Amino acid sequence: MSVVVVNKIDELRNLIKDFRKQDKTIALVPTMGCLHNGHKSLMEKAHSIADVTIISVFVNPIQFCPGEDYDKYPRTLQNDIEVAESAGVSVIFAPSVSEMYPNLNKFSDITMVVPPYELTDIMCGKSRVGHFDGVETVVTKLFNIVQPDYACFGMKDIQQLFLIKKMVKDLNMPVEIVPCPLVREENGLALSSRNKYLSDDEKVKALTISKSLFAIKESFKLGIKDTKKLFDVGLTNLDKNVELEYLEFVDFDTFQKVDDIKSNTICAIAARVGDVRLIDNVILEV
Ligand code: AMP
């Protein structure tokens, strides 16, 4: 069956009503488009657990901070349709900004979903103030529109995954969040739509981000549990021209900072290569 593209909320709801009449289960994969194999792995997972896979392709303006890349974010719907089709997606929901936010010109008119400050005042949330408010708001809207049984999120955006899981639990949302592994290029670089911005030279520098994380993982396996020492290992492996925003160690279950690793810990990096902000992480399993 070929994929159906819908732009209107009402149209999507009508399709969903039909799926529900046929007792079909639904998995949702929220995306901003410019789909790559990382997204594809989420869609394939969705396809394997539910009768119908719906993806959203929406560059969500309210999750971008002033001065970020909202305007230049790559929009590649034709290619996205092909990728989605090859992954067994039934419906692509690609709304306009005014369809999702009829009042966006009056920003303060939008009801927002806001995660706890202590969990956003670290890592990505610290430099991208308000980013996760925008993410949780759009994801809540998508959950309300689609009412999926499952929603797949990548471990690439590990803080986002943690906050979405917490939101669903805290607000009793009737959806199962399905975490999906981070997908990399063969050379180790974490797949990202923003890799499109990198020149060949910048790609070589960007590779040192995953190299640092792998070196940390290796040292951890050799017995180093002190995160200060592991931090230094990471820094030594990072290209001098890569500007580190953070290199943090947080507990896998609580997202609290860790000094001495005793339980599963996320080691996460955000760094800039030229103008391009990239994130990556590994799990240090105890
Ligand atoms: P985005 O389009 O960047 O908002 O991402 C949409 C979803 O795809 C999110 O759940 C991301 O975590 C996930 N994703 C993006 N890149 C990767 C990757 N390299 N591996 C796994 N999941 C990814």
Coordinates of C-alpha atoms and ligand atoms in Angstrom, one line a residue:
M1 CA 0.0 0.0 0.0
S2 CA 1.4 3.4 -0.8
V3 CA 1.8 6.1 1.8
V4 CA -0.9 8.7 2.2
V5 CA 0.1 12.3 2.9
V6 CA -2.3 14.5 4.8
N7 CA -1.9 18.1 5.8
K8 CA -5.1 18.7 7.8
I9 CA -5.9 17.5 11.3
D10 CA -9.6 16.7 10.4
E11 CA -8.5 14.7 7.5
L12 CA -6.1 12.7 9.6
R13 CA -8.7 12.1 12.3
N14 CA -11.1 10.7 9.7
L15 CA -8.5 8.3 8.5
I16 CA -7.8 7.3 12.1
K17 CA -11.5 6.7 12.8
D18 CA -11.5 4.2 9.9
F19 CA -8.4 2.4 11.3
R20 CA -10.1 2.2 14.7
K21 CA -13.3 0.9 13.2
Q22 CA -11.2 -2.0 11.8
D23 CA -9.7 -2.5 15.3
K24 CA -6.2 -1.5 14.0
T25 CA -3.5 -0.5 16.5
I26 CA -1.5 2.6 15.7
A27 CA 2.1 3.6 16.2
L28 CA 3.2 7.2 15.8
V29 CA 6.7 8.4 15.0
P30 CA 7.1 12.2 15.4
T31 CA 9.8 13.7 13.2
M32 CA 10.9 17.0 11.8
G33 CA 11.5 15.4 8.4
C34 CA 14.7 15.2 6.4
L35 CA 14.5 11.5 7.1
H36 CA 17.5 9.3 7.3
N37 CA 18.2 5.8 8.4
G38 CA 17.9 6.8 12.1
H39 CA 14.3 7.8 11.5
K40 CA 13.8 4.8 9.3
S41 CA 14.8 2.5 12.2
L42 CA 12.0 4.1 14.3
M43 CA 9.5 3.6 11.5
E44 CA 10.5 0.0 11.0
K45 CA 10.1 -0.6 14.8
A46 CA 6.7 1.1 14.7
H47 CA 5.7 -1.1 11.7
S48 CA 6.8 -4.2 13.6
I49 CA 4.6 -3.5 16.7
A50 CA 1.4 -1.9 15.3
D51 CA -1.0 -2.5 12.4
V52 CA -0.7 1.1 11.2
T53 CA 2.4 3.4 11.3
I54 CA 1.8 7.2 11.2
I55 CA 4.6 9.6 11.1
S56 CA 4.5 13.4 11.5
V57 CA 6.8 15.6 9.5
F58 CA 6.7 19.0 11.1
V59 CA 9.5 21.5 11.7
N60 CA 8.1 22.7 15.0
P61 CA 8.8 26.5 15.3
I62 CA 8.1 26.7 19.0
Q63 CA 11.0 24.3 19.9
F64 CA 13.6 26.5 18.2
C65 CA 15.2 29.3 20.2
P66 CA 15.9 32.7 18.7
G67 CA 18.9 32.6 16.4
E68 CA 18.7 28.8 15.9
D69 CA 18.3 27.1 12.5
Y70 CA 14.5 27.1 12.1
D71 CA 14.5 28.9 8.8
K72 CA 17.3 26.9 7.2
Y73 CA 16.3 23.5 8.7
P74 CA 16.2 21.1 5.7
R75 CA 12.7 20.4 4.3
T76 CA 12.7 17.4 2.0
L77 CA 9.1 16.1 1.8
Q78 CA 9.5 14.3 -1.5
N79 CA 12.4 12.3 -0.3
D80 CA 10.7 11.8 3.1
I81 CA 7.7 10.2 1.3
E82 CA 10.1 7.7 -0.4
V83 CA 11.9 6.8 2.9
A84 CA 8.6 6.4 4.8
E85 CA 7.1 4.2 2.1
S86 CA 10.2 2.0 2.2
A87 CA 9.7 1.6 5.9
G88 CA 6.1 0.5 5.7
V89 CA 4.5 3.8 6.9
S90 CA 0.8 4.2 6.1
V91 CA 0.3 7.9 6.7
I92 CA 2.5 11.0 6.8
F93 CA 1.0 13.9 8.7
A94 CA 2.7 17.0 7.3
P95 CA 0.7 20.0 8.7
S96 CA 1.4 23.7 8.0
V97 CA 2.5 25.9 10.9
S98 CA -1.0 27.6 10.9
E99 CA -2.7 24.2 11.0
M100 CA -0.8 23.3 14.2
Y101 CA -0.7 26.8 15.7
P102 CA -3.5 29.1 14.4
N103 CA -2.4 31.7 17.1
L104 CA 1.3 31.5 16.6
N105 CA 1.5 35.3 15.9
K106 CA 0.3 35.7 19.4
F107 CA 2.8 33.3 21.0
S108 CA 1.4 33.8 24.6
D109 CA -2.0 32.5 23.4
I110 CA -0.7 28.9 23.1
T111 CA -1.2 26.6 26.1
M112 CA 2.2 25.0 26.8
V113 CA 3.3 21.7 28.4
V114 CA 6.3 22.5 30.6
P115 CA 8.6 19.9 32.0
P116 CA 10.2 20.4 35.5
Y117 CA 12.9 23.0 35.6
E118 CA 15.4 20.7 37.4
L119 CA 15.3 18.4 34.4
T120 CA 15.7 21.0 31.7
D121 CA 18.3 23.2 33.4
I122 CA 20.9 20.6 32.4
M123 CA 22.4 19.4 29.1
C124 CA 20.4 20.5 26.0
G125 CA 17.8 22.4 28.0
K126 CA 20.4 24.7 29.6
S127 CA 21.5 26.3 26.4
R128 CA 18.2 25.8 24.5
V129 CA 16.0 27.6 27.0
G130 CA 12.3 26.7 26.3
H131 CA 13.2 24.0 23.8
F132 CA 11.7 21.2 25.7
D133 CA 8.5 23.2 26.4
G134 CA 8.1 23.4 22.6
V135 CA 8.8 19.7 22.2
E136 CA 6.4 18.5 25.0
T137 CA 3.7 20.9 23.6
V138 CA 3.9 19.6 20.1
V139 CA 4.2 16.0 21.2
T140 CA 1.1 16.4 23.4
K141 CA -0.8 17.9 20.5
L142 CA 0.3 15.0 18.2
F143 CA -0.7 12.5 20.9
N144 CA -4.1 14.2 21.2
I145 CA -4.6 14.3 17.4
V146 CA -3.5 10.7 16.7
Q147 CA -4.2 9.0 20.0
P148 CA -1.7 6.3 19.2
D149 CA -1.2 3.0 21.1
Y150 CA 2.6 3.4 20.7
A151 CA 5.0 6.3 20.0
C152 CA 8.6 5.6 19.0
F153 CA 11.4 8.0 20.0
G154 CA 15.1 7.7 19.4
M155 CA 17.8 7.4 22.1
K156 CA 19.8 9.9 20.0
D157 CA 17.8 12.6 21.7
I158 CA 18.2 11.0 25.2
Q159 CA 17.1 14.0 27.3
Q160 CA 14.0 14.4 25.1
L161 CA 13.2 10.6 25.5
F162 CA 13.5 10.9 29.2
L163 CA 11.3 13.9 29.4
I164 CA 8.6 12.4 27.1
K165 CA 8.5 9.2 29.2
K166 CA 8.1 11.4 32.3
M167 CA 5.4 13.5 30.7
V168 CA 3.4 10.5 29.7
K169 CA 3.7 9.1 33.2
D170 CA 3.0 12.3 35.0
L171 CA 0.0 13.3 32.9
N172 CA -1.4 9.8 32.5
M173 CA -1.3 9.8 28.7
P174 CA -2.6 6.5 27.4
V175 CA 0.4 5.7 25.1
E176 CA 3.3 3.4 25.3
I177 CA 6.6 5.1 24.6
V178 CA 9.0 2.8 22.7
P179 CA 12.7 3.8 23.0
C180 CA 14.7 3.0 19.8
P181 CA 18.5 2.6 19.7
L182 CA 20.8 5.4 18.3
V183 CA 21.8 4.7 14.7
R184 CA 25.3 5.7 13.4
E185 CA 27.1 5.9 10.2
E186 CA 29.6 3.1 9.7
N187 CA 32.4 5.5 10.8
G188 CA 30.6 6.1 14.1
L189 CA 29.0 9.5 13.4
A190 CA 25.5 9.7 14.9
L191 CA 23.0 10.2 12.1
S192 CA 21.3 13.6 12.2
S193 CA 19.4 15.8 9.8
R194 CA 21.9 18.5 10.8
N195 CA 24.8 16.5 9.4
K196 CA 23.6 17.9 6.0
Y197 CA 25.1 21.2 7.1
L198 CA 28.6 19.8 7.6
S199 CA 31.4 20.3 5.0
D200 CA 33.7 17.3 4.4
D201 CA 36.3 18.9 6.6
E202 CA 33.8 19.5 9.4
K203 CA 32.6 15.9 9.1
V204 CA 36.1 14.7 10.0
K205 CA 36.1 17.0 13.1
A206 CA 32.5 15.9 14.0
L207 CA 33.7 12.3 14.0
T208 CA 35.8 13.0 17.1
I209 CA 32.6 13.4 19.1
S210 CA 31.7 9.8 18.8
K211 CA 35.4 8.9 19.1
S212 CA 35.4 10.6 22.5
L213 CA 32.4 8.8 23.6
F214 CA 33.7 5.4 22.5
A215 CA 37.0 6.2 24.3
I216 CA 35.1 7.0 27.4
K217 CA 33.2 3.7 27.1
E218 CA 36.4 1.8 26.6
S219 CA 38.0 3.4 29.7
F220 CA 34.9 2.7 31.7
K221 CA 35.0 -1.0 30.6
L222 CA 38.7 -1.1 31.8
G223 CA 37.5 0.0 35.3
I224 CA 37.5 3.8 35.5
K225 CA 34.3 4.8 37.3
D226 CA 35.3 8.4 38.3
T227 CA 33.5 10.7 35.8
K228 CA 36.1 13.5 36.2
K229 CA 38.7 11.0 34.8
L230 CA 36.3 9.9 32.1
F231 CA 35.6 13.5 31.2
D232 CA 39.4 14.0 30.6
V233 CA 39.5 10.9 28.4
G234 CA 36.7 12.4 26.3
L235 CA 38.3 15.8 26.1
T236 CA 41.6 14.3 25.0
N237 CA 39.9 12.7 22.0
L238 CA 37.9 15.7 20.9
D239 CA 39.3 17.7 18.0
K240 CA 40.6 21.1 19.2
N241 CA 38.3 22.9 16.8
V242 CA 35.2 21.2 18.1
E243 CA 33.6 23.6 20.7
L244 CA 32.3 21.5 23.6
E245 CA 29.0 22.7 25.0
Y246 CA 28.7 19.9 27.6
L247 CA 30.0 16.5 28.3
E248 CA 27.7 15.1 31.1
F249 CA 27.3 11.9 33.0
V250 CA 23.7 11.4 34.3
D251 CA 22.0 8.4 35.8
F252 CA 19.9 6.4 33.2
D253 CA 16.8 6.2 35.4
T254 CA 16.8 9.6 37.2
F255 CA 18.8 11.9 35.0
Q256 CA 20.7 13.1 38.0
K257 CA 24.4 14.0 37.6
V258 CA 26.8 11.2 38.5
D259 CA 30.3 11.5 40.0
D260 CA 31.2 7.9 40.6
I261 CA 29.4 5.4 38.3
K262 CA 27.5 2.7 40.2
S263 CA 24.5 2.1 38.0
N264 CA 23.7 2.5 34.3
T265 CA 24.8 6.0 33.2
I266 CA 24.3 8.1 30.2
C267 CA 27.4 9.9 28.9
A268 CA 26.2 12.7 26.6
I269 CA 27.9 15.3 24.5
A270 CA 26.7 18.5 22.7
A271 CA 29.3 20.3 20.7
R272 CA 29.6 22.7 17.8
V273 CA 31.5 22.1 14.7
G274 CA 31.6 25.4 12.9
D275 CA 28.0 26.7 13.2
V276 CA 26.5 23.2 13.5
R277 CA 25.4 22.0 16.9
L278 CA 25.5 18.2 17.3
I279 CA 24.6 15.8 20.1
D280 CA 25.5 12.2 20.8
N281 CA 25.6 9.8 23.7
V282 CA 26.5 6.3 24.9
I283 CA 25.2 4.3 27.7
L284 CA 27.8 3.0 30.3
E285 CA 26.2 -0.2 31.5
V286 CA 27.0 -1.5 34.9
Ligands
AMP1 P1 14.0 14.7 14.6 O1 13.5 14.6 13.2 O2 15.5 15.1 14.6 O3 13.2 15.5 15.5 O4 14.0 13.2 15.2 C1 12.8 12.5 15.2 C2 13.0 11.2 15.9 O5 14.0 10.5 15.3 C3 13.4 11.5 17.4 O6 12.8 10.5 18.2 C4 14.9 11.2 17.3 O7 15.5 10.8 18.6 C5 15.0 10.1 16.3 N1 16.3 10.1 15.7 C6 17.0 11.1 15.0 N2 18.2 10.7 14.7 C7 18.4 9.4 15.2 C8 19.4 8.4 15.2 N3 20.6 8.7 14.6 N4 19.2 7.2 15.7 C9 18.0 7.0 16.3 N5 17.0 7.8 16.4 C10 17.1 9.0 15.8

